[in-house]
Short mmCIF file of C-alpha atoms and ligand atoms in Angstrom, two decimals:
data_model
loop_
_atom_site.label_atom_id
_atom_site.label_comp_id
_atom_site.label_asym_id
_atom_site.label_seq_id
_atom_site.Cartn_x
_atom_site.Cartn_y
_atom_site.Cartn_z
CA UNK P 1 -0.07 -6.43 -5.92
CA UNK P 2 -1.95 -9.34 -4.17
CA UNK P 3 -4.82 -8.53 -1.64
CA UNK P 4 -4.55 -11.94 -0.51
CA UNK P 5 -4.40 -11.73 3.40
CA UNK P 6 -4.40 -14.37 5.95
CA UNK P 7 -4.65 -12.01 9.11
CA UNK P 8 -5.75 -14.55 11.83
CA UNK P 9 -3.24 -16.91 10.32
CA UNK P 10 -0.57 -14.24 11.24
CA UNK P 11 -2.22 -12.82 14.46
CA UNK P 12 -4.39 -15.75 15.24
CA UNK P 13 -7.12 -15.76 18.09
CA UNK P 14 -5.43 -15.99 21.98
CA UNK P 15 -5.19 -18.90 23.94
CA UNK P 16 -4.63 -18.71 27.55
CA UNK P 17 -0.44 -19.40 27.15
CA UNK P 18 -0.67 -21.61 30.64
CA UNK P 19 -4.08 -22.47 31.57
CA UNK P 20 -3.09 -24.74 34.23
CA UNK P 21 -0.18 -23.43 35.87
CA UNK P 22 -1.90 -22.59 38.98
CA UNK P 23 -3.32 -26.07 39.67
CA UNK P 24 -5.88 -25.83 42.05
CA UNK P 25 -5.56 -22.47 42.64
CA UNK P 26 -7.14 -21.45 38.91
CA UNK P 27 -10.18 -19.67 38.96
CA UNK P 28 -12.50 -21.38 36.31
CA UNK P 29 -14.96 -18.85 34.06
CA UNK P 30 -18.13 -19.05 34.85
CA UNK P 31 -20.93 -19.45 32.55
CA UNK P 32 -20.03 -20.14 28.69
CA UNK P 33 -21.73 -16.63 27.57
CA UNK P 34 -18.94 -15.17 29.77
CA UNK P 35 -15.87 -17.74 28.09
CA UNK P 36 -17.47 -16.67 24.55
CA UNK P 37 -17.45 -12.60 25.50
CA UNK P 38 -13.89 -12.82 26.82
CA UNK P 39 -12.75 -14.50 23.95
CA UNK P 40 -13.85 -12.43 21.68
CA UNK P 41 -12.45 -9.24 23.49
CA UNK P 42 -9.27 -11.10 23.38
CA UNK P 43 -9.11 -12.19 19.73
CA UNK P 44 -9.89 -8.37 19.05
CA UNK P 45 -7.54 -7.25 21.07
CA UNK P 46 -5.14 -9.34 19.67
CA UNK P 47 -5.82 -8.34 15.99
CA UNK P 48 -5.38 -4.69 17.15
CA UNK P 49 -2.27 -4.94 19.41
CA UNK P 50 -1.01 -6.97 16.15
CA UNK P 51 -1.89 -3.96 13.99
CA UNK P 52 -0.57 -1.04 16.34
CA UNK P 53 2.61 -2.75 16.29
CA UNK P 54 3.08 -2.71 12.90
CA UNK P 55 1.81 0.82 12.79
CA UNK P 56 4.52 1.76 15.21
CA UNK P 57 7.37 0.21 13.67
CA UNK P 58 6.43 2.01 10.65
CA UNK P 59 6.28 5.61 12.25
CA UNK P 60 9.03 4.99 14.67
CA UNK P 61 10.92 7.90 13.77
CA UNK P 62 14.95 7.47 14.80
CA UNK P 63 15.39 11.07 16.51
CA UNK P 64 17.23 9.96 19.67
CA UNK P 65 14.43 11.13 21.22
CA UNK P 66 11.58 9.46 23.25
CA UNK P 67 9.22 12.27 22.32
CA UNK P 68 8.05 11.07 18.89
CA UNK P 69 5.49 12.88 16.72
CA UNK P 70 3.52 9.72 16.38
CA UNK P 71 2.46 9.02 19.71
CA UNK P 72 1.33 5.48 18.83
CA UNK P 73 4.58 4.35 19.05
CA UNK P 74 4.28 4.17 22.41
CA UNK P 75 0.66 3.10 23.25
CA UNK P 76 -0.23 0.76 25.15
CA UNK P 77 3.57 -0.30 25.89
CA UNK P 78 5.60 3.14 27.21
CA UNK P 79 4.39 3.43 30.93
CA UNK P 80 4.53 6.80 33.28
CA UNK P 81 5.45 5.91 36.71
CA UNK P 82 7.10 2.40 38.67
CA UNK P 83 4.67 -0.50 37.31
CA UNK P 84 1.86 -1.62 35.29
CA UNK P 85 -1.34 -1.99 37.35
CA UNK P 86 -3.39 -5.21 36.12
CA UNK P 87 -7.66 -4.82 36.57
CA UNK P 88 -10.18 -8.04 35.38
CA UNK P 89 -13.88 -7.62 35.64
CA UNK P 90 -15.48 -8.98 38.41
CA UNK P 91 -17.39 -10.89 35.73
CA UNK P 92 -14.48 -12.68 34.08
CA UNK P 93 -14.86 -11.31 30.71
CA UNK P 94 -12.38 -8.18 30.39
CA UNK P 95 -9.08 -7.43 31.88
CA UNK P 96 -7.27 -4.10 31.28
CA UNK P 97 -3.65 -2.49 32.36
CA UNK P 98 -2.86 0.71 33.93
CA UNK P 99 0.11 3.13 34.20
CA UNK P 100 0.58 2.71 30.11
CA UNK P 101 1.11 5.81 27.88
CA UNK P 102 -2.05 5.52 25.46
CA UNK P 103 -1.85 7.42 22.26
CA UNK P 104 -5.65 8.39 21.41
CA UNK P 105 -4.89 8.62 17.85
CA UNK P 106 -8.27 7.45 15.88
CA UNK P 107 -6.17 7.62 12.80
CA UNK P 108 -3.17 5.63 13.41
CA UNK P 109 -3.73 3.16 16.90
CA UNK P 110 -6.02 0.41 15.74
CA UNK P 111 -6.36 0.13 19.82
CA UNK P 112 -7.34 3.74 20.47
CA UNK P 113 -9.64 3.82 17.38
CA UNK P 114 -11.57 1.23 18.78
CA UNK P 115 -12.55 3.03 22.37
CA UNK P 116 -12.57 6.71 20.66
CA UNK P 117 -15.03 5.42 18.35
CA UNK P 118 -17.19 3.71 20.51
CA UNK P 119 -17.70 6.21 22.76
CA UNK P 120 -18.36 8.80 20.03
CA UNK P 121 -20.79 6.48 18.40
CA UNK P 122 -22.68 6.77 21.61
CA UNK P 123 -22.79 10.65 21.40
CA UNK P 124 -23.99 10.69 17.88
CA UNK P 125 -26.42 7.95 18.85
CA UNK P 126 -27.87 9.79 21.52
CA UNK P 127 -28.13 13.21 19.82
CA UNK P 128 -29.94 11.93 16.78
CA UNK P 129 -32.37 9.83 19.10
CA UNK P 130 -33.19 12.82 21.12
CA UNK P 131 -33.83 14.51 17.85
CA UNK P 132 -35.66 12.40 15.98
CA UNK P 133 -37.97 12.37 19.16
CA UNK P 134 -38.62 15.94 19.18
CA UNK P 135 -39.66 15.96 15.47
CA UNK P 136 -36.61 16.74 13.85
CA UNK P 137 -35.21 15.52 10.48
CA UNK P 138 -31.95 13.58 10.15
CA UNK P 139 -30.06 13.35 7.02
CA UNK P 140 -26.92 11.48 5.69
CA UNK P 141 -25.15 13.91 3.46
CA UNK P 142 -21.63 12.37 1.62
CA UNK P 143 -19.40 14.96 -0.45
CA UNK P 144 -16.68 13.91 -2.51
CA UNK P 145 -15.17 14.48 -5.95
CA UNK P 146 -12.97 13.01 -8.78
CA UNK P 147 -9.93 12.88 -9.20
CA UNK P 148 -6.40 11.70 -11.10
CA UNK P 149 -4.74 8.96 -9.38
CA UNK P 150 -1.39 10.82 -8.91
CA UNK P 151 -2.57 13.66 -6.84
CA UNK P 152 -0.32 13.72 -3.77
CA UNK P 153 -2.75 13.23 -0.76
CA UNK P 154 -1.74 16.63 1.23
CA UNK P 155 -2.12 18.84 -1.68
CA UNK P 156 -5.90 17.05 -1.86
CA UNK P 157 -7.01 17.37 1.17
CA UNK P 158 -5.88 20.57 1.36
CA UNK P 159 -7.88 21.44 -1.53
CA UNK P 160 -10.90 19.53 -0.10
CA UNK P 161 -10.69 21.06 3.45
CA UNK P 162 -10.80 24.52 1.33
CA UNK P 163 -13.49 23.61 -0.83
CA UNK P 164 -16.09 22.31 1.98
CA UNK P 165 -15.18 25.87 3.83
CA UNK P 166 -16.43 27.97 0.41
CA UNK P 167 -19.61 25.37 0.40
CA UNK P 168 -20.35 26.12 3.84
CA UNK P 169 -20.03 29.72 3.12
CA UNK P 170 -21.55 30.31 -0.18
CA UNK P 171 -25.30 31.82 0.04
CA UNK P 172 -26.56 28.31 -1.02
CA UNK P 173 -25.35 26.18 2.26
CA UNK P 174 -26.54 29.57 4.01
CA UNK P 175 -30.20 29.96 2.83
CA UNK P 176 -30.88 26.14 2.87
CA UNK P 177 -28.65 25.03 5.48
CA UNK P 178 -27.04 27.59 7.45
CA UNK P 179 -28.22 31.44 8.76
CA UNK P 180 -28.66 34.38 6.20
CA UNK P 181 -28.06 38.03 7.60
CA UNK P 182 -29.07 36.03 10.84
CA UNK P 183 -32.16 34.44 9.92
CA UNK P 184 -32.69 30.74 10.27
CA UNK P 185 -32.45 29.07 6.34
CA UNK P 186 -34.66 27.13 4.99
CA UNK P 187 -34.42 23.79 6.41
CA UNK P 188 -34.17 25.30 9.92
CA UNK P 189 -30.63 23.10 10.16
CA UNK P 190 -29.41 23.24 14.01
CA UNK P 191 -26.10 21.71 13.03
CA UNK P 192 -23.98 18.71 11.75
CA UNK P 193 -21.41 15.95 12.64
CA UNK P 194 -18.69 15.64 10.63
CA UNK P 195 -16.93 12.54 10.02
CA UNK P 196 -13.46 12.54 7.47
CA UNK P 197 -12.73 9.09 6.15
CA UNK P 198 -10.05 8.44 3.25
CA UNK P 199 -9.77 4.96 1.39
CA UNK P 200 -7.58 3.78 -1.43
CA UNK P 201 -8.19 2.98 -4.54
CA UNK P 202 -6.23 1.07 -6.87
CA UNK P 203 -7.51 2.68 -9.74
CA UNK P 204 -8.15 6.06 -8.22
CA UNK P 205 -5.51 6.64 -5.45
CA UNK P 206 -6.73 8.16 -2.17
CA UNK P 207 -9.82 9.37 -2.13
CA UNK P 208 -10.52 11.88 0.82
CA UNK P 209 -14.90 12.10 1.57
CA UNK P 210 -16.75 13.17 3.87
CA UNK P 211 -19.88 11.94 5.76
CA UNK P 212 -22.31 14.63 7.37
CA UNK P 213 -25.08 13.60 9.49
CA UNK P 214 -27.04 17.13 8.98
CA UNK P 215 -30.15 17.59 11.72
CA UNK P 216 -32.59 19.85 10.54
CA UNK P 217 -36.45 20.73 11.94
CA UNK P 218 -37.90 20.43 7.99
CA UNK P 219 -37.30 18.53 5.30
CA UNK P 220 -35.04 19.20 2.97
CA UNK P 221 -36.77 18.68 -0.48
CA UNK P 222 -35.52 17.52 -4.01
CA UNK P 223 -35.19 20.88 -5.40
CA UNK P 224 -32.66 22.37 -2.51
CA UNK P 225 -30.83 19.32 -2.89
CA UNK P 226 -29.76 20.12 -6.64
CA UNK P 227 -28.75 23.31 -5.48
CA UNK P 228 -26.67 22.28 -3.09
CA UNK P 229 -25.57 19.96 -5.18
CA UNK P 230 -24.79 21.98 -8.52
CA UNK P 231 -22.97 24.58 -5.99
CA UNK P 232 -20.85 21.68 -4.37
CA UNK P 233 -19.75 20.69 -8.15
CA UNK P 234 -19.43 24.49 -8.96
CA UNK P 235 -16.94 24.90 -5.89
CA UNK P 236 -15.18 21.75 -7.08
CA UNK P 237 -13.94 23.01 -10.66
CA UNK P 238 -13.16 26.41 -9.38
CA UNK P 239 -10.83 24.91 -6.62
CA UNK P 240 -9.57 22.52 -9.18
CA UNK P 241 -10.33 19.47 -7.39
CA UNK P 242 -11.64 18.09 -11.00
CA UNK P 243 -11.58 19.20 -14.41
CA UNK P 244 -14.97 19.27 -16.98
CA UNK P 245 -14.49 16.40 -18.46
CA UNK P 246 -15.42 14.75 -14.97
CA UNK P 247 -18.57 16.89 -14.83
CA UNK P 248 -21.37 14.04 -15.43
CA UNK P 249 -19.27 11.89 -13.10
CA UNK P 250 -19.65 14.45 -10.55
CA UNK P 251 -23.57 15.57 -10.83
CA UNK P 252 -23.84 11.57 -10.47
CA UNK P 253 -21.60 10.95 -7.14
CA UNK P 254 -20.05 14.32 -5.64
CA UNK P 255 -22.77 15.02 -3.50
CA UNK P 256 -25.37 12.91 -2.04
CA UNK P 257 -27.89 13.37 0.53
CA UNK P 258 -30.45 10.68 2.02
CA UNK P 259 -32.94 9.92 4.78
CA UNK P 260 -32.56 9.78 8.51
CA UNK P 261 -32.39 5.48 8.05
CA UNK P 262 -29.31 5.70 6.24
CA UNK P 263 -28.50 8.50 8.54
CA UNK P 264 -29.05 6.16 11.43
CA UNK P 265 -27.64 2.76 9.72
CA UNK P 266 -23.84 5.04 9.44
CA UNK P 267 -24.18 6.14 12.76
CA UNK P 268 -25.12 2.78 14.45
CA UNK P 269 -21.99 1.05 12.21
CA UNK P 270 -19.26 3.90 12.92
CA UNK P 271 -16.96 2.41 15.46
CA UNK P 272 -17.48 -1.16 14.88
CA UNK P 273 -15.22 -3.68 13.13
CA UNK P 274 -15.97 -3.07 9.51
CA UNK P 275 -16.21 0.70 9.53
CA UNK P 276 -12.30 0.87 9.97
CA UNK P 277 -12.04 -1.68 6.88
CA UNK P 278 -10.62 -4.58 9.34
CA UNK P 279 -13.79 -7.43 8.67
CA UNK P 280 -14.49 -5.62 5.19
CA UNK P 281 -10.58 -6.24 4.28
CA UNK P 282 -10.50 -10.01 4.94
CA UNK P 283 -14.03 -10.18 3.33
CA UNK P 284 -13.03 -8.80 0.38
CA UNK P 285 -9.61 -10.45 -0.17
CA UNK P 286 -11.77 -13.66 -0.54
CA UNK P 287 -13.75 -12.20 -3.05
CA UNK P 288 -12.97 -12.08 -6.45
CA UNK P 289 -14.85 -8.70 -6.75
CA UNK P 290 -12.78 -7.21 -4.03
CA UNK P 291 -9.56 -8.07 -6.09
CA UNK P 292 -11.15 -5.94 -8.55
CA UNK P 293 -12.41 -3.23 -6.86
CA UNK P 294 -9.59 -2.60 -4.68
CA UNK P 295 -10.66 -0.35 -2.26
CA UNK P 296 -8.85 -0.26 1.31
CA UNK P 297 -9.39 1.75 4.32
CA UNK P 298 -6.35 2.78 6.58
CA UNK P 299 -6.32 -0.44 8.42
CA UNK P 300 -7.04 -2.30 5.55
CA UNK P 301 -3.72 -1.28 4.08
CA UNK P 302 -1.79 -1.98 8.19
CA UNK P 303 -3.36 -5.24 7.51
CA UNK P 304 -1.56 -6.14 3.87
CA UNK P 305 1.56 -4.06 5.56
CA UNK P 306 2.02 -6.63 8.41
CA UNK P 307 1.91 -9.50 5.75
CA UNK P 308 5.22 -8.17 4.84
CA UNK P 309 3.49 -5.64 1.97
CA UNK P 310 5.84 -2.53 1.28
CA UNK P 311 3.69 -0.61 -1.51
CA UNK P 312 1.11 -1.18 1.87
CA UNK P 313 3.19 0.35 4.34
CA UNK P 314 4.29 3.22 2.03
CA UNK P 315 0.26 3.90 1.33
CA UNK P 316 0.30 3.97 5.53
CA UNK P 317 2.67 6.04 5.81
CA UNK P 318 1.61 8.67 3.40
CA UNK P 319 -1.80 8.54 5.43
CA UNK P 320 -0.17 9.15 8.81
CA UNK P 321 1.57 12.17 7.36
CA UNK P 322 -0.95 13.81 5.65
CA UNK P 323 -3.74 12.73 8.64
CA UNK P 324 -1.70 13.43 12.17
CA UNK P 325 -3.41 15.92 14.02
CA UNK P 326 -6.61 15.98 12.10
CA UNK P 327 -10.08 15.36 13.98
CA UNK P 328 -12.17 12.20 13.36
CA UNK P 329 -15.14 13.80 13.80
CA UNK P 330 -16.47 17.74 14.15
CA UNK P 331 -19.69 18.33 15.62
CA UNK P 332 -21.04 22.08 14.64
CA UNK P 333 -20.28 24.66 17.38
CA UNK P 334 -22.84 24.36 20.12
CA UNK P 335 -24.84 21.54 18.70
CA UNK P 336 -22.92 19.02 21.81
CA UNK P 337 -24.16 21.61 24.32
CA UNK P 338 -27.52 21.43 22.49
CA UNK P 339 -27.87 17.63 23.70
CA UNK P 340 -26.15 18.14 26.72
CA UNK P 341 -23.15 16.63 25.54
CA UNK P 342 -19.69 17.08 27.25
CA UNK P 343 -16.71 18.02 25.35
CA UNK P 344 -13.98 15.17 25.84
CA UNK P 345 -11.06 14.79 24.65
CA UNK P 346 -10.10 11.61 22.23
CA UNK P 347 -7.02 10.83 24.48
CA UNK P 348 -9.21 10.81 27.73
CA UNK P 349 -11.14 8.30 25.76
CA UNK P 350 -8.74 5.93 24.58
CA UNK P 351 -8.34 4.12 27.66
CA UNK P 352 -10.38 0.86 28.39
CA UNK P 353 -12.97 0.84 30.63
CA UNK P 354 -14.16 -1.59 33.01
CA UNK P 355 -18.25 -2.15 34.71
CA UNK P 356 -17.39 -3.73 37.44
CA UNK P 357 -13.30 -4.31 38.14
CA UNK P 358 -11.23 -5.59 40.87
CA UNK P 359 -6.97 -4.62 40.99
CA UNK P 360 -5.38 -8.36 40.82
CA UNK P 361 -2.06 -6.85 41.22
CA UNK P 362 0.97 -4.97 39.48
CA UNK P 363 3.87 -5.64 37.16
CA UNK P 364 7.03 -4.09 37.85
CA UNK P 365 8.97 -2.62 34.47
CA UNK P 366 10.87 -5.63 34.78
CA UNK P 367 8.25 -8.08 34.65
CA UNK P 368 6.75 -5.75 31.91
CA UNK P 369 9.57 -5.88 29.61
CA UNK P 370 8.88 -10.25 29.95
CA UNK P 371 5.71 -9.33 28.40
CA UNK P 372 6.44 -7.37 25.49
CA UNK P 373 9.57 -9.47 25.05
CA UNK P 374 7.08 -12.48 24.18
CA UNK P 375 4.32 -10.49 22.72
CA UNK P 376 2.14 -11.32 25.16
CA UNK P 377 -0.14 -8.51 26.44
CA UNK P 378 -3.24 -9.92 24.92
CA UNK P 379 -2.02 -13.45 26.53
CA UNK P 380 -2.03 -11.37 29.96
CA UNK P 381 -5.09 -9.72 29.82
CA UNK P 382 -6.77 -13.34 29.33
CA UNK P 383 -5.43 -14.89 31.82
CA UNK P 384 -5.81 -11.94 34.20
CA UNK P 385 -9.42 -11.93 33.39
CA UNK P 386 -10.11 -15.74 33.12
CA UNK P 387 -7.85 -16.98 35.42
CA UNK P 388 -7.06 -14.74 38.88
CA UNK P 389 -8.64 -13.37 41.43
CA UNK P 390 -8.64 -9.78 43.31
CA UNK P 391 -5.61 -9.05 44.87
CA UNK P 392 -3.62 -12.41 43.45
CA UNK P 393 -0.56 -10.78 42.90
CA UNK P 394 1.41 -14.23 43.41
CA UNK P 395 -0.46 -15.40 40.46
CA UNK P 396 0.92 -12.80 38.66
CA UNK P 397 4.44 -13.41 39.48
CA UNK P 398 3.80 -16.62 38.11
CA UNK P 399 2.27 -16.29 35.53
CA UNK P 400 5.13 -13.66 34.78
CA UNK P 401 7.55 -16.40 35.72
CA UNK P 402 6.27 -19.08 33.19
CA UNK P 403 6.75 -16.77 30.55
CA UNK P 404 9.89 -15.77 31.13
CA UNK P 405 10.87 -19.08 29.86
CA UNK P 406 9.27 -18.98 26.65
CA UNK P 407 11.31 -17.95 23.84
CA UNK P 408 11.52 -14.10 22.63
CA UNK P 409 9.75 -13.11 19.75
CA UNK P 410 9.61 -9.24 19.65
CA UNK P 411 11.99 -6.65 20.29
CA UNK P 412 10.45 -5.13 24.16
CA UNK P 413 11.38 -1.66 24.06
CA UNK P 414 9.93 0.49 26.04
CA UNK P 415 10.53 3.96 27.60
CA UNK P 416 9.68 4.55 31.39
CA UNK P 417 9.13 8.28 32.95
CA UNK P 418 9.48 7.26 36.60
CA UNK P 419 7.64 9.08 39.01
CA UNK P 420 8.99 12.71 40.35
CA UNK P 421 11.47 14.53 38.05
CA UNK P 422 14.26 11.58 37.14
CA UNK P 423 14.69 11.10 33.31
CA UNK P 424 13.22 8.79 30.92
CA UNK P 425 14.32 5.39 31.08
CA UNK P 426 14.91 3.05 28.46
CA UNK P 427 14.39 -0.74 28.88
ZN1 ZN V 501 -3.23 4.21 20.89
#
């Protein structure tokens, strides 16, 4: 299999389709910082609206029915209601669309991943500050295990979720982690984020992991760390997640715990480009290392799927199945209240959010389908936020116009709920 991708070849960077069609009219951008910043929300848009359509022509499942199980197949292009409403930042530097269905799946929607994770970065961020402040102890703790490379991944993670429940319950965790018949343990631990992560290896098939950022008022000290680690290993043979011969293997990497910087350093990168494997992908399929190692994340392997890679898009697939409906990230019961933290859902934080904004008009579902017709919602958001004003809906229409005459290049389903109680609509 060759990891050799040329993403921004495929999906390259957004230009402005028709800067000048306006003439006079055209609103110019205003300082270069602000040109820079909206191109570079564009050209990561763009990557990600690339990579959620590929993700939902893979999971597009042919039912006959517009309720699919994997909701991404209609985000950011399905829209509830008559129109799409069109918002740019007073600034110049964003534009976003409402009225769309979004799917706020971290696992699957390259788009939604990208919001969710921000805003949960922030959480973690501001927990583990306030923390840290009051004296406490942050650690990064990572459990894993070998494993054969033809384990299906549901049966695995299964056996993993199964595993970490026994750890968390076995008078180990308890006594240096958790409560004993009520008492605090050891470390006086007042709870833990949990992030799930999977990657694949080309050697090793997929290998489900976990990363805990564990908060604690002490330390916790060499010695209770090779307990918890010889019971994590323990746990591991007797759920059969490896076998003996993989013992040394496991003492070395199954379970490792470190200091609040590398606590810090995960939380500070989760969310951004290279935690999801996008920069880290094209990185490494440059490097002659990375054709050896051959590691991918999720999106690394959406990436080699949209170059046309099947074994890819079967690896994607696979994930999606054994992944839907499992959280991103689990914070220990009361330990969000603790920081005054509100629960939110992951769907009411997949939409894009906007400082300052101004409404510069709407789209009807006609002059919506002209857009996904021609691939073009990044191209609209750019020239919505570089090149209108408040309230310009003529320079929607013709901007919507000019479009309409460039050739089609993608299929522009979409399904409409219209408002009060008619049926879906297909376009
Ligand atoms: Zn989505």
């Amino acid at each position: 299999m060759s990891a050799e991708i040329d993403f921004y070849a495929k999906y390259p960077p957004s230009k402005p389709a028709v800067p000048n069609i306006l003439g006079s009219k055209a609103k110019s951008l205003h300082s270069k910082d602000n040109i820079r910043d909206l191109q570079s929300f564009i050209t990561s848009k763009k990557i990600r609206q690339g990579l959620q359509r590929v993700a939902a022509g893979l999971l597009w499942e042919r039912t006959g029915n517009p309720k699919q199980k994997y909701r991404v197949v209609h985000c950011g292009r399905s829209i509830a209601g008559d129109g799409v409403a069109v918002y740019r930042a007073a600034d110049g530097t964003r534009a976003r669309l409402s009225g769309l269905t979004t799917c706020g799946s971290g696992w699957m929607c390259p788009v939604c991943a990208q919001n969710i994770a921000e805003a949960r970065r922030k959480e973690a961020s501001k927990a583990m500050v306030q923390h840290i402040q009051g004296g406490g102890q942050a650690h990064l703790v990572t459990l894993t295990f070998s494993h054969h490379a033809d384990e299906p991944l549901p049966e695995m993670l299964k056996k993993f979720d199964d595993a970490r429940q026994s750890f968390k319950n076995c008078v180990t965790w308890k006594t240096i982690l958790g409560k004993k018949d009520g008492k605090e343990g050891e470390a006086g631990c007042i709870g833990a984020i949990t992030a799930l992560e999977v990657t694949y290896g080309i050697a090793n098939g997929w290998h489900p992991h976990v990363h805990m950022v564990v908060l604690t008022k002490k330390e916790v000290t060499a010695f209770q760390q090779e307990r918890l680690k010889c019971e994590w290993v323990r746990i591991l043979l007797k759920k059969g997640l490896s076998d003996r011969s993989q013992v040394t293997d496991l003492m070395e990497r199954a379970f490792d715990m470190r200091g609040g910087a590398d606590a810090a350093d995960y939380i500070t990168k989760y969310g951004r480009e290279e935690h999801w494997g996008l920069t880290s992908e094209l990185v490494r399929a440059h490097s002659k290392q990375g054709l050896m190692d051959g590691r991918y994340k999720p999106f690394g392997l959406l990436q080699l799927a949209g170059e046309g890679n099947a074994w890819a898009a079967e690896r994607f697939k696979e994930f999606a199945v054994a992944f839907h409906g499992k959280r991103l990230l689990t914070w220990s019961p009361g330990l969000k209240k603790a920081f005054d933290l509100q629960e939110i859902d992951d769907a009411e934080l997949s939409d894009d959010a906007l400082p300052v904004e101004e409404r510069v008009g709407r789209l009807t579902p006609e002059q919506w389908k002209v857009v996904l017709d021609r691939d073009a919602r990044a191209d609209l958001l750019m020239y919505a936020a570089g090149y209108c004003a408040a309230g310009e809906q003529q320079s929607l229409d013709e901007y919507i116009e000019h479009l309409s005459k460039r050739p089609k290049t993608s299929r522009g389903w979409f399904i409409q709920k219209p408002d009060g109680c008619e049926p879906w609509v297909y376009h």
